[in-house]
mmCIF file of C-alpha atoms in Angstrom:
data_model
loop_
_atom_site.group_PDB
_atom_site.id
_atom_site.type_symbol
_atom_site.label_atom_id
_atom_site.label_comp_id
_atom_site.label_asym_id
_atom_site.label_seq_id
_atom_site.Cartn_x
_atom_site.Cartn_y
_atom_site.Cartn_z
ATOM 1 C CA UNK A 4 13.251 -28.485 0.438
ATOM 2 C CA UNK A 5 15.885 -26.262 2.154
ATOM 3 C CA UNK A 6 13.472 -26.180 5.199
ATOM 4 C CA UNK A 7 13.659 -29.940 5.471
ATOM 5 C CA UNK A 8 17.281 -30.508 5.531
ATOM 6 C CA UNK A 9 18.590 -30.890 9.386
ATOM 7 C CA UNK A 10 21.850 -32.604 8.494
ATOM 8 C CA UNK A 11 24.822 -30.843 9.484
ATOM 9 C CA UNK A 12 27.191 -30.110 6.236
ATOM 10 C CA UNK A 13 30.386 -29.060 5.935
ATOM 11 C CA UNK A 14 29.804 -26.205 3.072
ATOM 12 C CA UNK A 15 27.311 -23.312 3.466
ATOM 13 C CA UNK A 16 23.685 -23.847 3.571
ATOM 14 C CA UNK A 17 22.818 -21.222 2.062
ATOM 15 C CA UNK A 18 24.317 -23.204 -1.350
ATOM 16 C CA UNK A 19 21.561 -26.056 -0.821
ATOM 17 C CA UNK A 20 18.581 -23.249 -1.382
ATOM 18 C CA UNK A 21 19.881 -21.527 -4.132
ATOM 19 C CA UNK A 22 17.646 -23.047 -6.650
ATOM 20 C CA UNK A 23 14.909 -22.305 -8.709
ATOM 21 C CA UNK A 24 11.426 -22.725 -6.928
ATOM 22 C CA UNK A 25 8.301 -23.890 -9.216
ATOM 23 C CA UNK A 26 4.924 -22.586 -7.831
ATOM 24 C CA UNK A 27 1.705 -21.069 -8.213
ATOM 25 C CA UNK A 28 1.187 -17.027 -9.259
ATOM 26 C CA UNK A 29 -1.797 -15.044 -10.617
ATOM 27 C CA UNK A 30 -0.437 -13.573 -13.461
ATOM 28 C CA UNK A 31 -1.696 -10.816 -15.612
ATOM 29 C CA UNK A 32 -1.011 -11.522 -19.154
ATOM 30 C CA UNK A 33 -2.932 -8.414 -20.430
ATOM 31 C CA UNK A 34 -5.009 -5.182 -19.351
ATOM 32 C CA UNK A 35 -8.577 -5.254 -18.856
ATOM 33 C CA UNK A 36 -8.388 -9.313 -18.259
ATOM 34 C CA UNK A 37 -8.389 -12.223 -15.286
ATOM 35 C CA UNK A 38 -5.693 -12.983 -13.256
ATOM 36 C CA UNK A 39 -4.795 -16.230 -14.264
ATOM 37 C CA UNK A 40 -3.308 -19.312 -11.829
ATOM 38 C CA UNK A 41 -0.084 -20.283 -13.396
ATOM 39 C CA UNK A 42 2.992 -22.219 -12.447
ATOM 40 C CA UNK A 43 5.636 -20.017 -12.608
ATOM 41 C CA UNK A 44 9.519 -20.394 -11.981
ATOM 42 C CA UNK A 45 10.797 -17.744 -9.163
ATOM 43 C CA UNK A 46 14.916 -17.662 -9.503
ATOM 44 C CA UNK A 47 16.940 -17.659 -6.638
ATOM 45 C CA UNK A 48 18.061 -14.445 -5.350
ATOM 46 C CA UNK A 49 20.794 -12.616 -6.366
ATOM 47 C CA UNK A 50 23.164 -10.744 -4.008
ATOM 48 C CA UNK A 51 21.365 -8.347 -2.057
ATOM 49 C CA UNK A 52 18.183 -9.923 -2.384
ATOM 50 C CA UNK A 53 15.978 -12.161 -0.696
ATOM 51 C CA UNK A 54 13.290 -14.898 -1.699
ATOM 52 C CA UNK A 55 9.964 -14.912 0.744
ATOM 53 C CA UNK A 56 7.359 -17.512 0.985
ATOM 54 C CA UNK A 57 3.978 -15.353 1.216
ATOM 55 C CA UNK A 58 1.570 -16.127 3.557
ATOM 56 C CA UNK A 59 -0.577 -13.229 3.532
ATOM 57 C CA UNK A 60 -1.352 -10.402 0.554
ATOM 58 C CA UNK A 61 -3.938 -7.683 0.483
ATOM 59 C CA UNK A 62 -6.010 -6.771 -2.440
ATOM 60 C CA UNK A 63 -5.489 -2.852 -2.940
ATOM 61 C CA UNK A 64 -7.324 -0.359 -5.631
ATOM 62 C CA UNK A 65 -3.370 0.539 -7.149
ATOM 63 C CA UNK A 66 -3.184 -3.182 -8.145
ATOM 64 C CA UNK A 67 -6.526 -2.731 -9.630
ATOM 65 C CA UNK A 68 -5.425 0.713 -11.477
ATOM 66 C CA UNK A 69 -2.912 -1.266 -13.490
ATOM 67 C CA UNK A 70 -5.800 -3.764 -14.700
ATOM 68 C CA UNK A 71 -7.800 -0.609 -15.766
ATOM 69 C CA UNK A 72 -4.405 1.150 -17.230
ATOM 70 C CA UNK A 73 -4.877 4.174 -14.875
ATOM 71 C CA UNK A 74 -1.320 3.102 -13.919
ATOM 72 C CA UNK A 75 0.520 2.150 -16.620
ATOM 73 C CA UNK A 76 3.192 -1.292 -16.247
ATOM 74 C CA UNK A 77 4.620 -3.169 -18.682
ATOM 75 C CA UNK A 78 2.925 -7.045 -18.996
ATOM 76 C CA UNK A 79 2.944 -9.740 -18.286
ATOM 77 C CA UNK A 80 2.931 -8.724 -14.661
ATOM 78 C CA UNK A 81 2.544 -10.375 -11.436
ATOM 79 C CA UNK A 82 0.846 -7.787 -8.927
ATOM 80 C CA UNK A 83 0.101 -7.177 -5.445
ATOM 81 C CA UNK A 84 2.560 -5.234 -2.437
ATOM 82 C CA UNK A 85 0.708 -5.488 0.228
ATOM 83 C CA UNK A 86 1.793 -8.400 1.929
ATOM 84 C CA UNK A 87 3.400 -10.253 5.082
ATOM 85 C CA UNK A 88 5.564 -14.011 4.899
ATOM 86 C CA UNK A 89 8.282 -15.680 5.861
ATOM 87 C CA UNK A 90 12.100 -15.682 3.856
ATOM 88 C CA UNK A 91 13.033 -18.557 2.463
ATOM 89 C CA UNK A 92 16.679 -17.864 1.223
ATOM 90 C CA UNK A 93 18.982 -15.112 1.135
ATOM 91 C CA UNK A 94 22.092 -14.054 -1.644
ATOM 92 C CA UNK A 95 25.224 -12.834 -1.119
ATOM 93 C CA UNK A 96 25.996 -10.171 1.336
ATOM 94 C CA UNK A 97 22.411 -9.919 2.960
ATOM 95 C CA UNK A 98 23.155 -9.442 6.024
ATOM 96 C CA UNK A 99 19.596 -7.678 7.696
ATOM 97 C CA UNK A 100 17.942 -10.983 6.903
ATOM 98 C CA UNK A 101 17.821 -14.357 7.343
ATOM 99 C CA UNK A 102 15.680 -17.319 6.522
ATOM 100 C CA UNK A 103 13.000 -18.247 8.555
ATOM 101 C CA UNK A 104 12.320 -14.387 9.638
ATOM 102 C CA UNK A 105 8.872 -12.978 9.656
ATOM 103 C CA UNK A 106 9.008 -9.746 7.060
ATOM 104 C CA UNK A 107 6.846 -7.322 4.919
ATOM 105 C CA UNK A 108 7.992 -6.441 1.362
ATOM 106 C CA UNK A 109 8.041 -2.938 1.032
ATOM 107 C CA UNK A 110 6.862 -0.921 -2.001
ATOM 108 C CA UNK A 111 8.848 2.392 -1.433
ATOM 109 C CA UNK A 112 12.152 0.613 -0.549
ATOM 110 C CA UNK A 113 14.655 2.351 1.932
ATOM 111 C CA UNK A 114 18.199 2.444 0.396
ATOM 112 C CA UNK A 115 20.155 4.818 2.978
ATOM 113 C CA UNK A 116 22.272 6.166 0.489
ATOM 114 C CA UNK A 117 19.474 8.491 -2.092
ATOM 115 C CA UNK A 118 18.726 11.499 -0.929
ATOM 116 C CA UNK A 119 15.518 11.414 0.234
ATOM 117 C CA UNK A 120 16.402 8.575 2.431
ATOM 118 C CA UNK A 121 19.075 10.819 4.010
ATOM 119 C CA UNK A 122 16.678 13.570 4.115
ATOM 120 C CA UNK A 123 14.363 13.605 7.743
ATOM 121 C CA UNK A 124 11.635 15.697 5.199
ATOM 122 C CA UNK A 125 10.900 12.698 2.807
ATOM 123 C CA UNK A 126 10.840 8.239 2.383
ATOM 124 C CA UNK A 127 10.535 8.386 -1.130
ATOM 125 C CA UNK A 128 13.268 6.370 -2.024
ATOM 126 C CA UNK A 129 14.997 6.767 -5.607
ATOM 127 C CA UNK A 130 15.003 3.454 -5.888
ATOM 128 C CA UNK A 131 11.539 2.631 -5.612
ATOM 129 C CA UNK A 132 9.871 1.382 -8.712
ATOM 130 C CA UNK A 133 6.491 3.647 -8.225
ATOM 131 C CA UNK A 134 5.519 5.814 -11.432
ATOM 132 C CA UNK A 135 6.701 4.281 -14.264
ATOM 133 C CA UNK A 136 9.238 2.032 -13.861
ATOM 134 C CA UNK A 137 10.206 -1.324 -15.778
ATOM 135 C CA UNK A 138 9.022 -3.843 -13.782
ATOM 136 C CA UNK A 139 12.489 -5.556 -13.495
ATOM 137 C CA UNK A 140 15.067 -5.860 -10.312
ATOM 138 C CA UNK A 141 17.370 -2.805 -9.269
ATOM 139 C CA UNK A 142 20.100 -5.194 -11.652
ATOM 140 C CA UNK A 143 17.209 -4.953 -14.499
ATOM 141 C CA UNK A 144 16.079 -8.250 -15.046
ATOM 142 C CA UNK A 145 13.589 -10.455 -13.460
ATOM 143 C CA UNK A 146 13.038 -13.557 -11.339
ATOM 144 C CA UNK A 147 9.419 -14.874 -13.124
ATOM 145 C CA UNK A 148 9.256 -16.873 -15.798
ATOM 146 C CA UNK A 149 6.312 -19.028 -17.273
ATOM 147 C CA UNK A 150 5.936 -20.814 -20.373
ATOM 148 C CA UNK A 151 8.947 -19.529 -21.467
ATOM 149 C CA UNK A 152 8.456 -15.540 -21.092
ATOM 150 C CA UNK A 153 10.026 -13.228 -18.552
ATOM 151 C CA UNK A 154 7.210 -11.846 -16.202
ATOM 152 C CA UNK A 155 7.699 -8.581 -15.081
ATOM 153 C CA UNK A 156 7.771 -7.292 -11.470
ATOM 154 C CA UNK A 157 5.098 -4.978 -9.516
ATOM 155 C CA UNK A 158 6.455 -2.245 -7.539
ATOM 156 C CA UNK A 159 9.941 -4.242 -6.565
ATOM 157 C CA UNK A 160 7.185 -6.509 -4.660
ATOM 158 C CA UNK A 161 4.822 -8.815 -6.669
ATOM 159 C CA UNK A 162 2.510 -10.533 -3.721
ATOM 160 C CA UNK A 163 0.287 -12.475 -5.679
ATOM 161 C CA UNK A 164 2.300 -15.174 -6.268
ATOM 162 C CA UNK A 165 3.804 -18.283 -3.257
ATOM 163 C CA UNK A 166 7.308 -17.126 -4.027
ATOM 164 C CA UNK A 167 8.731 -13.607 -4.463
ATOM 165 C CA UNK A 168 12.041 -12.026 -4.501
ATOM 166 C CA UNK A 169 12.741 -8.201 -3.290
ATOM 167 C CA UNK A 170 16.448 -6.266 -3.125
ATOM 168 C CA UNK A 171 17.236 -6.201 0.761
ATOM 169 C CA UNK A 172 16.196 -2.698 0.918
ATOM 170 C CA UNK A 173 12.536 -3.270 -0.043
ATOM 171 C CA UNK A 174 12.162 -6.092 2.862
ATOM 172 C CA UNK A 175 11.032 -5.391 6.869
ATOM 173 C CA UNK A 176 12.160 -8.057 9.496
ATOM 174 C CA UNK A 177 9.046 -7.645 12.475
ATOM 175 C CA UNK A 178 8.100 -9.324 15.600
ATOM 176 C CA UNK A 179 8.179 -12.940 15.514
ATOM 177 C CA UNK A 180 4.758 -13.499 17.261
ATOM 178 C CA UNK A 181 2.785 -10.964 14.724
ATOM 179 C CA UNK A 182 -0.092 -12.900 12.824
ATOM 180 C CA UNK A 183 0.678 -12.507 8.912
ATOM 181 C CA UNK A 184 -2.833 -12.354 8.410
ATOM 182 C CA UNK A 185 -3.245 -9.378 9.929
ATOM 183 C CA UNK A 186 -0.105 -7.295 9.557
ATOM 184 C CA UNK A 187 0.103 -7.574 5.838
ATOM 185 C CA UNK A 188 -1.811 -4.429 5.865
ATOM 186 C CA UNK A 189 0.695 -2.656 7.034
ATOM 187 C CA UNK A 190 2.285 -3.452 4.111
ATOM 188 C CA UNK A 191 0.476 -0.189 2.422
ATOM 189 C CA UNK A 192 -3.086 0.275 3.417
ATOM 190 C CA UNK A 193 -2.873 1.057 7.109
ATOM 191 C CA UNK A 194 0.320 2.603 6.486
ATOM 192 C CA UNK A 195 -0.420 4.870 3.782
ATOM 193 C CA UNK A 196 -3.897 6.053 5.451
ATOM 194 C CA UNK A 197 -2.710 6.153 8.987
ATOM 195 C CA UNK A 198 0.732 7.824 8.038
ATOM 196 C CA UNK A 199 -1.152 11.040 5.892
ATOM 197 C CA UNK A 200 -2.694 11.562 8.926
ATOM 198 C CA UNK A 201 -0.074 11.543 11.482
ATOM 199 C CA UNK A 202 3.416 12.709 9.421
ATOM 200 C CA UNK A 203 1.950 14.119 5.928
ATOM 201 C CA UNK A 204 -0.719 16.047 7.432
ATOM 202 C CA UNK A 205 0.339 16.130 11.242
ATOM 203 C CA UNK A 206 -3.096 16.586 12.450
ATOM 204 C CA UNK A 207 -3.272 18.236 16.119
ATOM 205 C CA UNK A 208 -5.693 17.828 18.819
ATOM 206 C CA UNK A 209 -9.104 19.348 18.660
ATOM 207 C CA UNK A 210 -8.959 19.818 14.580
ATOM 208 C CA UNK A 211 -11.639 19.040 12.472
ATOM 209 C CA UNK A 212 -10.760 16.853 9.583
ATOM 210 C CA UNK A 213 -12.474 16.031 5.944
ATOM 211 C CA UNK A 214 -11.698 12.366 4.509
ATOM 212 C CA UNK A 215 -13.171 11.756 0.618
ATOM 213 C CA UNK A 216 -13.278 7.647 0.267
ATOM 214 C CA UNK A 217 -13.592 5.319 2.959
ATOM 215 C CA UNK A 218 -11.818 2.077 1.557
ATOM 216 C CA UNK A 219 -9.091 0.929 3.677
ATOM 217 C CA UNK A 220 -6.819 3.509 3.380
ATOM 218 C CA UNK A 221 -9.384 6.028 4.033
ATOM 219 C CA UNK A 222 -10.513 3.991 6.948
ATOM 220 C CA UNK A 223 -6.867 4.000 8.207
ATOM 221 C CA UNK A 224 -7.064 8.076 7.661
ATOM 222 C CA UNK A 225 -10.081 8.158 10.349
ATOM 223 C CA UNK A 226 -7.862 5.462 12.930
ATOM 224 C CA UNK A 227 -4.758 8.322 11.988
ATOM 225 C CA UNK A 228 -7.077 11.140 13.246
ATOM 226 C CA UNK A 229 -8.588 10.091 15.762
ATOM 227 C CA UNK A 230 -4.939 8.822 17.218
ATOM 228 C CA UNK A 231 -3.827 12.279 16.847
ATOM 229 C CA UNK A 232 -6.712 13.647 18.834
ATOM 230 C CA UNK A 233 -8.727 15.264 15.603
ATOM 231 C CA UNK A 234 -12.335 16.467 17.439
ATOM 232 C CA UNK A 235 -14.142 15.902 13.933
ATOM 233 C CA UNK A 236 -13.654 14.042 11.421
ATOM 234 C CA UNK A 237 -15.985 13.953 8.469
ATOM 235 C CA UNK A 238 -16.140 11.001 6.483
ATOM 236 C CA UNK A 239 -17.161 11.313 2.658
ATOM 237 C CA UNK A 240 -18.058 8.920 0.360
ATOM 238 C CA UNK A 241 -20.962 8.014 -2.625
ATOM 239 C CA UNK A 242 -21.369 4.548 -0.725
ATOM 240 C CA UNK A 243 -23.340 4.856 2.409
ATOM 241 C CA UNK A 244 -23.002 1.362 3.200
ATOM 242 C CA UNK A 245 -19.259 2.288 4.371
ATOM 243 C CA UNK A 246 -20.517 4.582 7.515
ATOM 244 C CA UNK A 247 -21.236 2.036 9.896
ATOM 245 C CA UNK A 248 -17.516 1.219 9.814
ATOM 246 C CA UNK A 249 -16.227 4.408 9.217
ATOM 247 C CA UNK A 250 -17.933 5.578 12.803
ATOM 248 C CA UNK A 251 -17.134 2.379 14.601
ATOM 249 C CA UNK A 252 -12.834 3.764 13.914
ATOM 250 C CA UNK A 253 -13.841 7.071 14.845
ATOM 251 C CA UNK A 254 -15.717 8.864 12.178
ATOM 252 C CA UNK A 255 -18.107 11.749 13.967
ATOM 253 C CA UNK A 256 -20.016 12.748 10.874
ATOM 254 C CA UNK A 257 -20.558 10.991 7.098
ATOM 255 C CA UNK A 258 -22.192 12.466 4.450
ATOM 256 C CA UNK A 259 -22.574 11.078 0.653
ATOM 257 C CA UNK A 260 -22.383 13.672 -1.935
ATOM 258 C CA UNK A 261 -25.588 12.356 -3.667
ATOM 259 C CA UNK A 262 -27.486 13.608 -0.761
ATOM 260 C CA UNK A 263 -26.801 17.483 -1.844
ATOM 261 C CA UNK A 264 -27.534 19.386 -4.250
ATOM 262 C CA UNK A 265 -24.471 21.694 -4.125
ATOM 263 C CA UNK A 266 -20.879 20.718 -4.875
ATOM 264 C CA UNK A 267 -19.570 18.554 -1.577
ATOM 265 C CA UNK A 268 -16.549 21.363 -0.124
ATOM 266 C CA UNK A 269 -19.851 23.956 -0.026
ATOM 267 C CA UNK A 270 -21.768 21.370 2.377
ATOM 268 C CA UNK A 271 -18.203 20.719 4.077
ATOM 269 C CA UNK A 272 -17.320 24.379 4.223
ATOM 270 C CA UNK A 273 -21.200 25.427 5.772
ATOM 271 C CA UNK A 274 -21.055 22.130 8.066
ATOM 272 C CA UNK A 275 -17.572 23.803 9.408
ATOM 273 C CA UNK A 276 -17.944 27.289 9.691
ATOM 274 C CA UNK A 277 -14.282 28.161 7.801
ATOM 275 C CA UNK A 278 -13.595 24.999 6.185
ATOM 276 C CA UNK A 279 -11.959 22.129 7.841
ATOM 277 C CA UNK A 280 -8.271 22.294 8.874
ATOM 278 C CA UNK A 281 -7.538 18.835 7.111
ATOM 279 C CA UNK A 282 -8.680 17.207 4.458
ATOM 280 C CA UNK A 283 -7.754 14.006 2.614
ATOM 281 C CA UNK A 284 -8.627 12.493 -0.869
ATOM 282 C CA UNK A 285 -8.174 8.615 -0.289
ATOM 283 C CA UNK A 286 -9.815 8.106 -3.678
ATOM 284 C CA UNK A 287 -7.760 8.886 -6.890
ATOM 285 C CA UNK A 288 -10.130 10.978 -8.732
ATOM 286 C CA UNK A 289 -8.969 14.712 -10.051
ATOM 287 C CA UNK A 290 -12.600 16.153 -9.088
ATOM 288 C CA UNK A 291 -12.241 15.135 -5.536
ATOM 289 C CA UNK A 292 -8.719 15.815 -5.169
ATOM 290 C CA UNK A 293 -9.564 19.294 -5.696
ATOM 291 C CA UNK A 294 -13.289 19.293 -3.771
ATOM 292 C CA UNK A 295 -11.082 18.083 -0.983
ATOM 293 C CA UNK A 296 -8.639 21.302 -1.273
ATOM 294 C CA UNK A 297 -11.674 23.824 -1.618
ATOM 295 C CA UNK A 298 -13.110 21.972 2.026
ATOM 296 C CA UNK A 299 -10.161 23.138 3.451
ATOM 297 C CA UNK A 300 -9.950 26.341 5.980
ATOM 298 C CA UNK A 301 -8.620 28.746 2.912
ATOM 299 C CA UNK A 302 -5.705 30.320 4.911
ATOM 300 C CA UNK A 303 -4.307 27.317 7.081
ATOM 301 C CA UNK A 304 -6.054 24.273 5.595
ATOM 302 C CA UNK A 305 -3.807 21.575 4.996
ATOM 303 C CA UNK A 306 -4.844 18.693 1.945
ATOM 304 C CA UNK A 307 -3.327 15.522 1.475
ATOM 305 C CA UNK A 308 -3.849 13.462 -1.828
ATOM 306 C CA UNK A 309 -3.568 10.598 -0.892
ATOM 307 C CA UNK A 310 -4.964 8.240 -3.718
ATOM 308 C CA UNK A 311 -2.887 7.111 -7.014
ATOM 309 C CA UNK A 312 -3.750 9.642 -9.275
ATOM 310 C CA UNK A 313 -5.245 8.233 -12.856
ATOM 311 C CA UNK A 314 -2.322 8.230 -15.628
ATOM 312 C CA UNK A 315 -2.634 11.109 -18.426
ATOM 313 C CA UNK A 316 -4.810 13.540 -16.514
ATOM 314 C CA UNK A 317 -4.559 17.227 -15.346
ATOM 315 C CA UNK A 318 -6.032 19.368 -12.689
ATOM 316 C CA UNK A 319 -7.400 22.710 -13.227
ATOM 317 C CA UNK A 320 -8.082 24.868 -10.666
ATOM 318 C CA UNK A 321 -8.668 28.376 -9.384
ATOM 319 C CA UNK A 322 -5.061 29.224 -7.775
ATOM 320 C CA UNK A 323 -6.821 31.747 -5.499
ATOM 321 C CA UNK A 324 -6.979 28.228 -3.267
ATOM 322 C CA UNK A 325 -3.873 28.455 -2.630
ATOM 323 C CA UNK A 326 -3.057 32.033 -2.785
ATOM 324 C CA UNK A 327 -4.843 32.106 0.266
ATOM 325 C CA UNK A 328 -2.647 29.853 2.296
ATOM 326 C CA UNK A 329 -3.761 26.211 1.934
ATOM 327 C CA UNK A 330 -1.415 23.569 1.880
ATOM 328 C CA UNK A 331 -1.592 20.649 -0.982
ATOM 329 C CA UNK A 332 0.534 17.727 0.091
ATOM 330 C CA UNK A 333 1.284 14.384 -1.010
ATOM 331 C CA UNK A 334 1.826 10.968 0.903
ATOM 332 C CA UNK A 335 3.469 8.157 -0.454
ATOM 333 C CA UNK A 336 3.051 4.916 1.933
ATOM 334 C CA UNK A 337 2.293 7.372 4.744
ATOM 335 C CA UNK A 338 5.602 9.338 4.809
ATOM 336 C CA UNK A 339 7.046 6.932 6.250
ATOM 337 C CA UNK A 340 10.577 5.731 6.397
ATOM 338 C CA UNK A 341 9.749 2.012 5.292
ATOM 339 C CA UNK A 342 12.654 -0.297 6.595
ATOM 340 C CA UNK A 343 13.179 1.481 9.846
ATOM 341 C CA UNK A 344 9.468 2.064 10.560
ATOM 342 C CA UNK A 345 7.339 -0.759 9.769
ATOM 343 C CA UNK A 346 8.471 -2.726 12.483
ATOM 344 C CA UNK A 347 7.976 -0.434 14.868
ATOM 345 C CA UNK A 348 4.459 -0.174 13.112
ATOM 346 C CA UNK A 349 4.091 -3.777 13.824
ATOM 347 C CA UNK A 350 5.564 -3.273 17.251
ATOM 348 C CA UNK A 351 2.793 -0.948 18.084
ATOM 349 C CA UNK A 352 -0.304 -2.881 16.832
ATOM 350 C CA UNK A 353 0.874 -5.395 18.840
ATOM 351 C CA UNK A 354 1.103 -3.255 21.582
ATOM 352 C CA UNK A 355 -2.764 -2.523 20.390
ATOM 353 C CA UNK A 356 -2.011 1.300 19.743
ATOM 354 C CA UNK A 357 -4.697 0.714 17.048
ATOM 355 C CA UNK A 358 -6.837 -2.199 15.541
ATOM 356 C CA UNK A 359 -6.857 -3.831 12.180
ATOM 357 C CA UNK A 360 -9.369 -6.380 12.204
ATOM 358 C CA UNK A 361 -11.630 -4.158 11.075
ATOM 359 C CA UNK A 362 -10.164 -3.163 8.452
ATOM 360 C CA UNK A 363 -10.464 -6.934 6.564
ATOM 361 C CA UNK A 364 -13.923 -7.893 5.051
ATOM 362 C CA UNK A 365 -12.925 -10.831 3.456
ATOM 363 C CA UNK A 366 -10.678 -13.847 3.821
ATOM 364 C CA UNK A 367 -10.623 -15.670 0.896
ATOM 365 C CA UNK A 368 -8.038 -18.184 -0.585
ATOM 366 C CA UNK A 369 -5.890 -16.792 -2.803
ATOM 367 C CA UNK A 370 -6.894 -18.962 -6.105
ATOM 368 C CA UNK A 371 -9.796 -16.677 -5.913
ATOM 369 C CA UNK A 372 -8.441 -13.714 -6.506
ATOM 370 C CA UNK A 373 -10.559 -12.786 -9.501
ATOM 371 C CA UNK A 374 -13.481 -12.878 -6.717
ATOM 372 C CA UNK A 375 -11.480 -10.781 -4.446
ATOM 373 C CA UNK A 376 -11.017 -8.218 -7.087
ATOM 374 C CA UNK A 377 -14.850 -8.311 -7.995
ATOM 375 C CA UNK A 378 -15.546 -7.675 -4.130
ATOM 376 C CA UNK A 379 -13.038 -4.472 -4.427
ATOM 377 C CA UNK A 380 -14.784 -2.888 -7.491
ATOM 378 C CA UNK A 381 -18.396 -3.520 -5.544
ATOM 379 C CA UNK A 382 -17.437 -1.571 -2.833
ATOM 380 C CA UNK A 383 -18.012 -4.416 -0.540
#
């Protein structure tokens, strides 16, 4: 292997590591079915991108969504974003990179050339692969194969697998010393949760905040708030099982919805006074997304939706909400800018500006993934 070779040569190494890598993936061959452990071939990359050995990958509810079809990709698919290794090779003209560097794929890549990556208001770069897109490389094909068929791409990511490749602009070099095992989850879930709370919502000292669904994200919502100084935060969710944790990072109140027997923003709204000043749906549900915006203080409140919303469904509701003054935002990975801020993410949990252990239940090899995704759709 490239790794291995120590002998000094008189044409570039990078030549030597340009080959195709054979290895083990979990690929999903339909919807509604098992992962299944596969050898797969991962090509090398092409200019602008880079190959990564992964070391670490998160399970997350959006990987789940596209088993279910609530997010709809084109199969076979490898899945997972959420991740943390180390690059193996490089193509032509990478030049932020090189091998042996600890990264993070990144799922909402950072060109520096679209417009929202010029613009200081948004980090949802054009070329991200979020929605619907065709599960291929920015050049539109793809570096899986197995038995003979193309396997399509997750999110410009794919973390369930030893070997990826990503285009240069969806890839983080961090800190040399951070654990993989940990950081991964900045990868999305801490992100996503911790940015809504900081730069979607901006929460402000003393403000009372509302948080429906306390998985990881929503877990990384309550570390957010409390960062920002948030006097209340009230943690929702069906499962009561999820408090203990949810007060250990700083929840003040939970309450589960089956305890009432009036819709949840009433009890939020009466627990309040006026509503609270933030609120967050960290599920993916249309009846909570808009519970979430009725919670809110009706002529300042400010609600984030935060979780994927489910394909081929509308929202009604009473536009006297937001008549009124509410605010409904959206966060994609936390508002932030990916390449230039998850290092300094990194930076700062190393720095212990905010925990993550927590945040992991489970370690589990990765040929168990099937397990993993059973422990996800348990709520445990």
């Amino acid at each position: 292997t490239c790794g291995d070779l120590k002998m000094q040569v008189p044409f570039p190494f990078s030549l030597l590591c340009l080959q195709v890598i054979k290895c083990k993936a979990a690929v999903l061959w339909e919807a509604n079915k098992p992962f299944s452990i596969e050898e797969v071939e991962v090509a090398p990359p092409k200019e602008h991108e880079v190959r990564i050995k992964i070391v670490a990958t998160g399970i997350c509810r959006s990987d789940d969504h596209v088993i279910t079809g609530a997010l709809v990709k084109p199969f076979p698919i490898i899945l997972g974003h959420e991740a943390a290794g180390v690059v193996e090779s490089v193509g032509q003209g990478v030049t932020s990179i090189k091998p042996g560097d600890k990264v993070i794929p990144l799922f909402v890549p950072q060109c520096g050339e679209c417009k929202n990556c010029l613009s200081t208001k948004g980090n949802l770069c054009s070329k991200t692969d979020l929605g619907t897109g065709p599960g291929l490389m920015p050049d539109g094909t793809t570096r899986f194969t197995c038995k003979g068929k193309a396997i399509n791409h997750f999110l410009g990511t794919s973390t369930f697998t030893e070997y990826t490749v990503v285009h240069e602009s969806a890839v983080a070099k961090i800190d040399s010393a951070a654990p993989l095992e940990k950081v991964c989850l900045i990868g999305c879930g801490f992100s996503t949760g911790y940015g809504a709370a900081l730069k979607t919502a901006k929460v402000e000292p003393g403000s009372t905040c509302a948080v429906f669904g306390l998985g990881g994200v929503g877990l990384s919502v309550i570390i957010g708030c409390k960062v920002a100084g948030a006097s209340r935060i009230i943690a929702v969710d069906i499962n009561s099982d999820k408090f203990a944790k949810a007060k250990e990072l700083g929840a003040t109140d939970c309450i589960n919805p089956k305890d009432f027997n009036k819709p949840i923003h009433e009890v939020l709204v009466e627990m309040t006074g006026q509503g609270v000043d933030y609120s967050f749906e960290v599920i993916g549900r249309t009846d909570t997304m808009t519970a979430a915006l009725a919670c809110c203080q009706c002529n300042y409140g400010v609600s984030v939706i935060v979780g994927v919303p489910p394909a081929a469904q509308n929202i009604t509701f009473d536009p006297m909400l937001l008549f009124t003054g509410r605010s409904w935002k959206g966060s994609v990975f936390g508002g932030w800018k990916s390449k230039d801020e998850v290092p300094k993410l990194v930076a700062d949990y190393m720095k212990k500006k905010f925990v993550l252990d927590p945040l992991i239940t489970h370690t589990l090899p990765w040929t168990k993934i099937n397990e993993g995704f059973d422990l996800l759709r348990t709520g445990k």
